[in-house]
Coordinates of C-alpha atoms and ligand atoms in Angstrom, one line a residue:
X1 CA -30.8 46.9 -4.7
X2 CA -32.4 50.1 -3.9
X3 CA -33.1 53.7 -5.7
X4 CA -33.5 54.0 -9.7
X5 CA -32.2 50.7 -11.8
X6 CA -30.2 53.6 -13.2
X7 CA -29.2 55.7 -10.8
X8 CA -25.3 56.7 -10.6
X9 CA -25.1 54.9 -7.6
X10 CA -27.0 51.4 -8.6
X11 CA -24.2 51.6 -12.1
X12 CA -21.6 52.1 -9.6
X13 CA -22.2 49.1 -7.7
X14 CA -23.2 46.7 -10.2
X15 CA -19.4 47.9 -11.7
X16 CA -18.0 47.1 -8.8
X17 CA -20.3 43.6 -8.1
X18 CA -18.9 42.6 -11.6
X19 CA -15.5 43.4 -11.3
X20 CA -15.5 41.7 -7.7
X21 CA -16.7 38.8 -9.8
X22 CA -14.2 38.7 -12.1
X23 CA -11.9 38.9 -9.7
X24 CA -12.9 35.9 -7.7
X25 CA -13.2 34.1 -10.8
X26 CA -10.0 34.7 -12.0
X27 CA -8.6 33.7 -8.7
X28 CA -11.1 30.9 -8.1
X29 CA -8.4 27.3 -8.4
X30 CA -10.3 24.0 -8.8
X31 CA -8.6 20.9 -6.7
X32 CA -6.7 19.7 -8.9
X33 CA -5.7 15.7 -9.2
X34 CA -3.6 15.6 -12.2
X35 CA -0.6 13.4 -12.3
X36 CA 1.6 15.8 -13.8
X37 CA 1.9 18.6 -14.0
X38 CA 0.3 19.0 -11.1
X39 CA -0.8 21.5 -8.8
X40 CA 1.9 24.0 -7.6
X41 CA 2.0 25.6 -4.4
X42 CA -0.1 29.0 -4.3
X43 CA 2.4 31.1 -2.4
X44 CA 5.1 30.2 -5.1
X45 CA 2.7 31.1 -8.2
X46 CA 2.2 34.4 -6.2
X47 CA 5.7 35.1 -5.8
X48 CA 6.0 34.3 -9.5
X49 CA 3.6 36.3 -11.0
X50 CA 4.5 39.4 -9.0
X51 CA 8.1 39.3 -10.0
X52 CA 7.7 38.2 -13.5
X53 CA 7.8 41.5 -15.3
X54 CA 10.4 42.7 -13.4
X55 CA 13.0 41.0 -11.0
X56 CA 13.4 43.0 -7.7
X57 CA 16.8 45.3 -8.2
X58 CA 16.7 43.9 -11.6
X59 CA 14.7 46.1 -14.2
X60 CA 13.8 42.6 -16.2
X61 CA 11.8 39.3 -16.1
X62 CA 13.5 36.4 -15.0
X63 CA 12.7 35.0 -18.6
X64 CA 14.5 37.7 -20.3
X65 CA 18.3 37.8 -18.0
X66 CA 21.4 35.9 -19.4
X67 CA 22.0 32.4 -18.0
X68 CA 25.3 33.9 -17.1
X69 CA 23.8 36.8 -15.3
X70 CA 25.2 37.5 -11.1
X71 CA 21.1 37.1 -10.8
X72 CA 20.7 33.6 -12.6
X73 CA 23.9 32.3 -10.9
X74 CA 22.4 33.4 -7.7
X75 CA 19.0 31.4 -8.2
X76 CA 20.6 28.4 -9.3
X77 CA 22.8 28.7 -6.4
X78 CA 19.9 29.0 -3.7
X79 CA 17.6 26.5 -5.5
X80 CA 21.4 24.1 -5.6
X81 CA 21.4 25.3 -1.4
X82 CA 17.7 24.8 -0.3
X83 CA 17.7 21.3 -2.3
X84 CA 20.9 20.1 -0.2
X85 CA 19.6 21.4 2.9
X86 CA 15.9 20.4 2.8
X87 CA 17.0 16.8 1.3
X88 CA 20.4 16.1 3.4
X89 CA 22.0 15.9 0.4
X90 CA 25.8 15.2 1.5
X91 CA 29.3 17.2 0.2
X92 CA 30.1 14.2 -1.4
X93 CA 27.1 14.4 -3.9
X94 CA 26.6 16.2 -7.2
X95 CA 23.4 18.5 -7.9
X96 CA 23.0 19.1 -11.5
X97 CA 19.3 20.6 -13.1
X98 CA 18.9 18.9 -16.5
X99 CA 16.6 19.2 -19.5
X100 CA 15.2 16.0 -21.2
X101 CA 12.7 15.0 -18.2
X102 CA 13.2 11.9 -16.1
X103 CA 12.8 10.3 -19.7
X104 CA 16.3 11.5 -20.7
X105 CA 17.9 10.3 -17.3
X106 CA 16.7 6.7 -18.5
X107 CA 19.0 7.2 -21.2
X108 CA 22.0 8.9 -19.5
X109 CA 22.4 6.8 -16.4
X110 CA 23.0 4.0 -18.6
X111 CA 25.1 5.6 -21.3
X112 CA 27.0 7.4 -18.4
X113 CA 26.9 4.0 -15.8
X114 CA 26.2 0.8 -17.9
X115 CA 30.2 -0.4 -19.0
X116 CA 30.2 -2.3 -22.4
X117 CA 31.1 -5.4 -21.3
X118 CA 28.7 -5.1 -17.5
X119 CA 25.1 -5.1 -17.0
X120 CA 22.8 -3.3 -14.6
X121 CA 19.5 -4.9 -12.2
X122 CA 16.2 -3.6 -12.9
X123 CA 13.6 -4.1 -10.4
X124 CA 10.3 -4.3 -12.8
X125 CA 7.4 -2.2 -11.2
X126 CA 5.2 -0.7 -13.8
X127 CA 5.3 1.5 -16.5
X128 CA 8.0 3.8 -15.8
X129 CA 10.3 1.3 -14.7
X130 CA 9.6 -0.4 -17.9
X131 CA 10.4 2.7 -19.9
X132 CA 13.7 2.7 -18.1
X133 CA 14.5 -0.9 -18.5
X134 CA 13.8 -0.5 -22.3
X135 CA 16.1 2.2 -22.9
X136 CA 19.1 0.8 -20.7
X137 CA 18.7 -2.7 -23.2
X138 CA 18.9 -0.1 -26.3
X139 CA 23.2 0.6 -24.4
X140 CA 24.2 -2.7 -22.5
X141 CA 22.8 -5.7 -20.5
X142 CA 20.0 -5.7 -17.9
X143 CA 18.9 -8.3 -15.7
X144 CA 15.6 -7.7 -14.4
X145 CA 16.2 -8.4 -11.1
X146 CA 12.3 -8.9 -10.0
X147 CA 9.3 -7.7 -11.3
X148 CA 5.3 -7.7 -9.9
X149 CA 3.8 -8.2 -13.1
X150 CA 2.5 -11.0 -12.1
X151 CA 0.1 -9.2 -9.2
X152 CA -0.4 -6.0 -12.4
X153 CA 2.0 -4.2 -10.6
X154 CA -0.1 -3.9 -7.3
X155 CA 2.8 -4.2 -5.0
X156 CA 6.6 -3.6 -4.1
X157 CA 8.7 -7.2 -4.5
X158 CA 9.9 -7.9 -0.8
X159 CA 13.6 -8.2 -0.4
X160 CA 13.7 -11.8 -0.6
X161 CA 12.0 -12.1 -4.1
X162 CA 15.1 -9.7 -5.7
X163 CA 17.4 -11.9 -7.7
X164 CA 20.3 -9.3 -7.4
X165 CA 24.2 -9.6 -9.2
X166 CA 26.5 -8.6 -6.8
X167 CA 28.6 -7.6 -10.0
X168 CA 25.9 -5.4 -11.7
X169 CA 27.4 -2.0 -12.1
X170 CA 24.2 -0.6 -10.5
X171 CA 20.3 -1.4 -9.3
X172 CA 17.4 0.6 -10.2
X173 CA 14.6 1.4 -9.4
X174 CA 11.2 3.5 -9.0
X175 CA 10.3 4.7 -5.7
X176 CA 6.9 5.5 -6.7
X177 CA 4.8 3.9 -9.8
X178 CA 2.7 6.7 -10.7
X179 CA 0.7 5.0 -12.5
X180 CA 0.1 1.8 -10.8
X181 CA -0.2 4.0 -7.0
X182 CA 2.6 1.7 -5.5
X183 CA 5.4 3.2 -3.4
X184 CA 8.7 1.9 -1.6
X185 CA 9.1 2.8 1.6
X186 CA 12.5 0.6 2.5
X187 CA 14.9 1.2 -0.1
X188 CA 16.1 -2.2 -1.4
X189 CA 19.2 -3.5 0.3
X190 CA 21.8 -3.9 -2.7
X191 CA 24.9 -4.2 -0.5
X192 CA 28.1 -2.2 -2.0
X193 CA 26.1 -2.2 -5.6
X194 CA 25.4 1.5 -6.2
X195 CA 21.4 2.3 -6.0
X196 CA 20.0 4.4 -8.9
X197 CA 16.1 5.8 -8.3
X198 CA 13.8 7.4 -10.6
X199 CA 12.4 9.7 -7.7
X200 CA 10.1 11.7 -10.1
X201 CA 7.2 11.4 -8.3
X202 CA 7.9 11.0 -4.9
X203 CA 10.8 13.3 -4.6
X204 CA 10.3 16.0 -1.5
X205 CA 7.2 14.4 -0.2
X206 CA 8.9 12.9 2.9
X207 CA 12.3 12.5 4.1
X208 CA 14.9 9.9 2.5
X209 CA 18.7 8.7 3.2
X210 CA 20.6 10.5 0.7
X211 CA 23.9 8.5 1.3
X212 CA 22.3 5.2 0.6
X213 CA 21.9 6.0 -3.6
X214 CA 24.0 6.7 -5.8
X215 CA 22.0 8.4 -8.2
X216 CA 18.4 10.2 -7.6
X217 CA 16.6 11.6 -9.9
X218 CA 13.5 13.3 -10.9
X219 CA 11.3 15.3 -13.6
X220 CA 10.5 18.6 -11.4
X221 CA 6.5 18.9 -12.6
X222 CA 4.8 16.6 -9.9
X223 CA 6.3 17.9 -6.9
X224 CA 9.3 20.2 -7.3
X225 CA 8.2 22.7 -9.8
X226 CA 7.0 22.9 -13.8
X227 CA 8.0 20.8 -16.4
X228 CA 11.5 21.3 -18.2
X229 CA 14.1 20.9 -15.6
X230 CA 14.8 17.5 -14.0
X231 CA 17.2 16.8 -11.0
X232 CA 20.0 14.6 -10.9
X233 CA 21.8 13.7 -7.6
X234 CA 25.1 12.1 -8.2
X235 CA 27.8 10.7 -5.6
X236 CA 30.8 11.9 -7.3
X237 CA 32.9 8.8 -7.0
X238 CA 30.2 7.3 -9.5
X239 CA 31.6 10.6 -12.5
X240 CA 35.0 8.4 -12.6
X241 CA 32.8 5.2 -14.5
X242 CA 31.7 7.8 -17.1
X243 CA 33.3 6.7 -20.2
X244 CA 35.1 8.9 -22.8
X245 CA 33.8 10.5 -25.9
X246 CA 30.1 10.7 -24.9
X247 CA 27.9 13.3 -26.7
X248 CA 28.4 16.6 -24.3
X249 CA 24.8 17.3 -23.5
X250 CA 24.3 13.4 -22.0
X251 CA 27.9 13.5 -20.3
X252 CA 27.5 13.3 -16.6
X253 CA 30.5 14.5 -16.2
X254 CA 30.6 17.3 -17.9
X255 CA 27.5 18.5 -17.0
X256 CA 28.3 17.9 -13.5
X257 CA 32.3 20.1 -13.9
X258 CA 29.8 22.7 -15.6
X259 CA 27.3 23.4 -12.9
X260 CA 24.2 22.8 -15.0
X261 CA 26.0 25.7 -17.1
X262 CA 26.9 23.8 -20.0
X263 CA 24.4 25.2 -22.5
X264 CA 21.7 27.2 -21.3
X265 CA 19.5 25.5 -19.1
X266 CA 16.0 25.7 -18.5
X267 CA 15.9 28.7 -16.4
X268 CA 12.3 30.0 -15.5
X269 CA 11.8 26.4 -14.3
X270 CA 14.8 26.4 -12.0
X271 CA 13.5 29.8 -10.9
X272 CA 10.5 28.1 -9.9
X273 CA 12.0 25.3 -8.3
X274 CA 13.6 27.4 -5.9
X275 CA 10.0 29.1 -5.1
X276 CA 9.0 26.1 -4.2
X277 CA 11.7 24.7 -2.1
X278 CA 11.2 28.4 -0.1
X279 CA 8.0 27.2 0.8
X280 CA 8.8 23.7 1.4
X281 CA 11.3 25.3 3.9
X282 CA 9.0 27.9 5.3
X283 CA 6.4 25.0 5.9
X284 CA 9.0 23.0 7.9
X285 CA 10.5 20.7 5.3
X286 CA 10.5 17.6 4.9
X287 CA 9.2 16.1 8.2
X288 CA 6.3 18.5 8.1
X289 CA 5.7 17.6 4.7
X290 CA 5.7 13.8 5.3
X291 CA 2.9 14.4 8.4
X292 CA 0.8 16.4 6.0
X293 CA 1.0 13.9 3.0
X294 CA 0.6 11.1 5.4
X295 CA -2.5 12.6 6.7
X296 CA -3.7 13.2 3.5
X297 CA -3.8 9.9 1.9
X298 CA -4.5 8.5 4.8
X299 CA -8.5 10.1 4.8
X300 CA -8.4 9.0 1.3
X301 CA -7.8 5.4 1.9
X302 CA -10.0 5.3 4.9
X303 CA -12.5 6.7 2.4
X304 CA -12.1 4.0 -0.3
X305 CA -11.6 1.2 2.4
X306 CA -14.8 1.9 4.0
X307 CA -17.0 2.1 2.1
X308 CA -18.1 -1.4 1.5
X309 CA -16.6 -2.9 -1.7
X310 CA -18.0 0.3 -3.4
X311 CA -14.7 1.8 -4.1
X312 CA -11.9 -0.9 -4.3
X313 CA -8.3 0.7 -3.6
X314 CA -5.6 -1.3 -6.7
X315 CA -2.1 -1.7 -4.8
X316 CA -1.9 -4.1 -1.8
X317 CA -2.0 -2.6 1.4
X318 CA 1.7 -2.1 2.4
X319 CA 2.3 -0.8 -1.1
X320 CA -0.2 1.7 -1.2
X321 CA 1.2 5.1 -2.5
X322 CA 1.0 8.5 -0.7
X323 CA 1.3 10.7 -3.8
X324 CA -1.0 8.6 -6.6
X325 CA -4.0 6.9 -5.0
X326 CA -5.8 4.5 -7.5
X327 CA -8.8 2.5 -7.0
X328 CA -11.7 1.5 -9.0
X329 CA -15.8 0.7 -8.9
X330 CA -17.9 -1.7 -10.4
X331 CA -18.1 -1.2 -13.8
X332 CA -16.1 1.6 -16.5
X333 CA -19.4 3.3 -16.8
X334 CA -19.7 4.0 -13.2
X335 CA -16.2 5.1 -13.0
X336 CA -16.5 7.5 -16.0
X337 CA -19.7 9.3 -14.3
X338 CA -17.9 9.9 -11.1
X339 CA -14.7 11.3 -13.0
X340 CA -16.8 13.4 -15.1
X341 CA -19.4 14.5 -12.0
X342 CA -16.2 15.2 -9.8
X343 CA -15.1 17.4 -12.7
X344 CA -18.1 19.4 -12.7
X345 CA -17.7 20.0 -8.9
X346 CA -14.2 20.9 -9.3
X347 CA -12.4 18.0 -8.7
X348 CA -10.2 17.5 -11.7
X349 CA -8.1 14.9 -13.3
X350 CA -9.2 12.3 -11.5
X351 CA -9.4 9.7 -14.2
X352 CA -6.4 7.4 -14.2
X353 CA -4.0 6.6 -16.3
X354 CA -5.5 5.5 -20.1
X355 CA -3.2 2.4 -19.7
X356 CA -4.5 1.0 -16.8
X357 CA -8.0 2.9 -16.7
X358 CA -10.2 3.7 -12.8
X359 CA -9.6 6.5 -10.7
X360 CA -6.3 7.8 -9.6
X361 CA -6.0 11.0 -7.3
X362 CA -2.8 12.2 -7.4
X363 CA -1.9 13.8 -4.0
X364 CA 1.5 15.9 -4.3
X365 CA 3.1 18.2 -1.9
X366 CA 0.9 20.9 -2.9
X367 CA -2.2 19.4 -2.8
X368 CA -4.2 21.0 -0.2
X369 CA -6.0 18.7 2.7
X370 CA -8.9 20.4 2.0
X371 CA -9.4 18.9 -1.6
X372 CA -9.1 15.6 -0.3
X373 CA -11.7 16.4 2.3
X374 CA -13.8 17.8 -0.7
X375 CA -13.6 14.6 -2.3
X376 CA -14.6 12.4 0.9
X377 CA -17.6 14.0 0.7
X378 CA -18.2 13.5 -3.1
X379 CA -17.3 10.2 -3.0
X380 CA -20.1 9.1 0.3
X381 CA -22.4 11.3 -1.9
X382 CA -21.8 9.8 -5.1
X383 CA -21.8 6.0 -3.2
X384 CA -25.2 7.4 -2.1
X385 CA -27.1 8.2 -5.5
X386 CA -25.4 5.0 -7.0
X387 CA -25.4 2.1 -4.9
X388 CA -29.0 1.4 -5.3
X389 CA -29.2 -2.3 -5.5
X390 CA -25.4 -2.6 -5.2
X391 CA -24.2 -5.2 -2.4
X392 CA -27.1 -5.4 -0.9
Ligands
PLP1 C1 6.3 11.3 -14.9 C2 7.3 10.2 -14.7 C3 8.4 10.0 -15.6 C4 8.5 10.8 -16.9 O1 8.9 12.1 -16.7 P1 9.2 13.0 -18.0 O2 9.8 14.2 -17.3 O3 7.9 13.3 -18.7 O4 10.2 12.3 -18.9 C5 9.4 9.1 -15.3 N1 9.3 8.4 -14.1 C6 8.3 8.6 -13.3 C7 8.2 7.8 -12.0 C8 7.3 9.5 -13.5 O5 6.3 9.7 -12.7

């Protein structure tokens, strides 16, 4: 700096270095690897944050309109639009936003699906689909039709290794096990046995045959949108199974005849739901979002499978997940120093899940490539500084 410490001009500028500061500090965004919520695309925070005192041609915040507003009836209606035309989604299929999370949906589809006196497959792949099977026992019969817990849950069953009923009023399963960083990418074959999926984490990231479920659906927060609204995609032949007299809020049915309208539903997160299924469209949908997370997990398993035995990926090759990558290293205490070193350079949530312990970065639709180029180069550094002695 030149002139007088204190001369008007030397104040002015360090004013206007420090608000620059806080400015770029306040817009500064770490990578973030959390498993959900996760990171949400920037352009549909933006779009948030600008509208959020006041709705364009509105005069209020999206948070403050009646559910049964022209304005909220035209959001839900655009988020209902975009969902069916970036997914496929046939005529012949319900859309209805929920609250209750994925975890509720355990509940419903087998209140709403499971007859009294029928029972349901389960294929066993970790610990949501064990959340799921427990809940469907609490309401009828469940075989479980195969499970990997044998192999901890490191890979899909194959075809051939599913003991299915061809009487069971439905199969389901997980798509992607979160937690255990597995993935299907065949749907299993269950003939004319209607297939349920629990899509929560895997949902948008690449395209998927719409008219080979019955039922889809998925908590919005790790790729959709915040927490508080979950998806359920219905074929509506499946509403005539619903039996009577079920409590209103977990009726299918109703909530289907209703439009998500029932009660009031969680509208700020539909809201958001739509931003991001605007920029999921604006991107190029699905296909261009299936090269991109392709791409990216692909430079992160290249990463962990070269490097000598020094990271080890968890799920068997053709299981390997696109959205949750997990692997491990040598010991807990190495592990915890690289979660907590990546945190200090800005690579957070790393750590996996407390259940199952290592490393698991989670790689949703809006995770950038850059972050998992960032973290390439952590992880050769890290290797680096810690492999003295190690393998060799
Ligand atoms: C996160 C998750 C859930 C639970 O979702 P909630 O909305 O918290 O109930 C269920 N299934 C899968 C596959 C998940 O990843």
């Amino acid at each position: 700096m030149t002139g007088t410490p204190y001369g008007r001009s030397a104040v002015k500028e360090a004013v206007a270095a420090a608000q620059a500061a806080a400015s770029a500090k306040k817009v500064e965004r770490v990578y973030n690897f959390n498993p959900g919520p996760a990171v949400l695309p920037v352009p549909a925070l933006e779009e948030a944050q600008r509208d959020l005192v006041t709705l364009p041609g509105v005069g209020m915040s999206v948070l403050e309109i009646s559910h049964r507003s022209k304005t909220f009836e035209g959001i839900l209606a655009e988020a209902e639009a975009d969902l069916r035309a970036v997914l496929g989604i046939p005529d012949n299929y319900k859309v209805i936003f929920l609250g209750g999370g994925a975890s509720l949906q355990f509940t419903m589809v087998a209140m709403n699906l499971l007859p009294r006196d029928g029972s349901a497959d389960y294929i066993h792949t970790g610990s949501w689909a064990a959340a799921a099977i427990k809940e469907a026992k609490k309401l009828g019969r469940v075989n479980v039709a195969a499970t990997t817990e044998a192999d901890k849950f490191s890979r899909i069953p194959r075809q051939e290794e599913l003991k299915l009923d061809p009487n069971a009023a439905y199969v389901h399963f997980t798509s992607n096990n979160t937690i255990e960083g597995t993935e299907w990418f065949v749907e299993p074959e269950t003939g004319s046995v209607p297939l349920v999926c629990d899509a929560s984490s895997d949902i948008l990231s690449r395209p998927i045959d719409v008219k080979k479920y019955g039922v889809v659906y998925a908590g919005a927060q790790k790729n959709m949108g915040p927490a508080g609204v979950t998806v359920v995609i219905l074929r509506d032949d499946l509403l005539a199974r619903v039996p009577a007299g079920l409590p209103s809020m977990l009726d299918y049915k109703l909530q289907a005849e209703k439009q998500s309208l029932y009660n009031t539903p969680p509208v700020f997160a539909i809201y958001l739901v739509r931003l991001v299924l605007k920029w999921l469209k604006g991107i190029g949908g699905l296909p261009e979002m299936e090269r991109r997370n392709r791409e990216k997990a692909d430079l992160l398993y290249n990463a962990i499978d070269s490097s000598g035995g020094f990271y080890r990926g968890t799920a068997e090759k053709a299981s390997r997940s696109r959205m949750n990558v997990t692997f491990r290293m040598a010991s807990e205490e190495l592990e915890k120093k690289f979660v907590d070193e990546a945190k200090a350079g800005k690579l957070v949530g790393l750590g996996g899940h407390r259940s199952v312990g290592g490393m698991r970065a989670s790689l949703y639709n809006a995770f950038p490539k850059e972050g998992v180029e960032a973290l390439v180069a952590f992880m050769k550094d890290f290797q680096q500084r810690n492999s003295t002695g190690y393998g060799t």
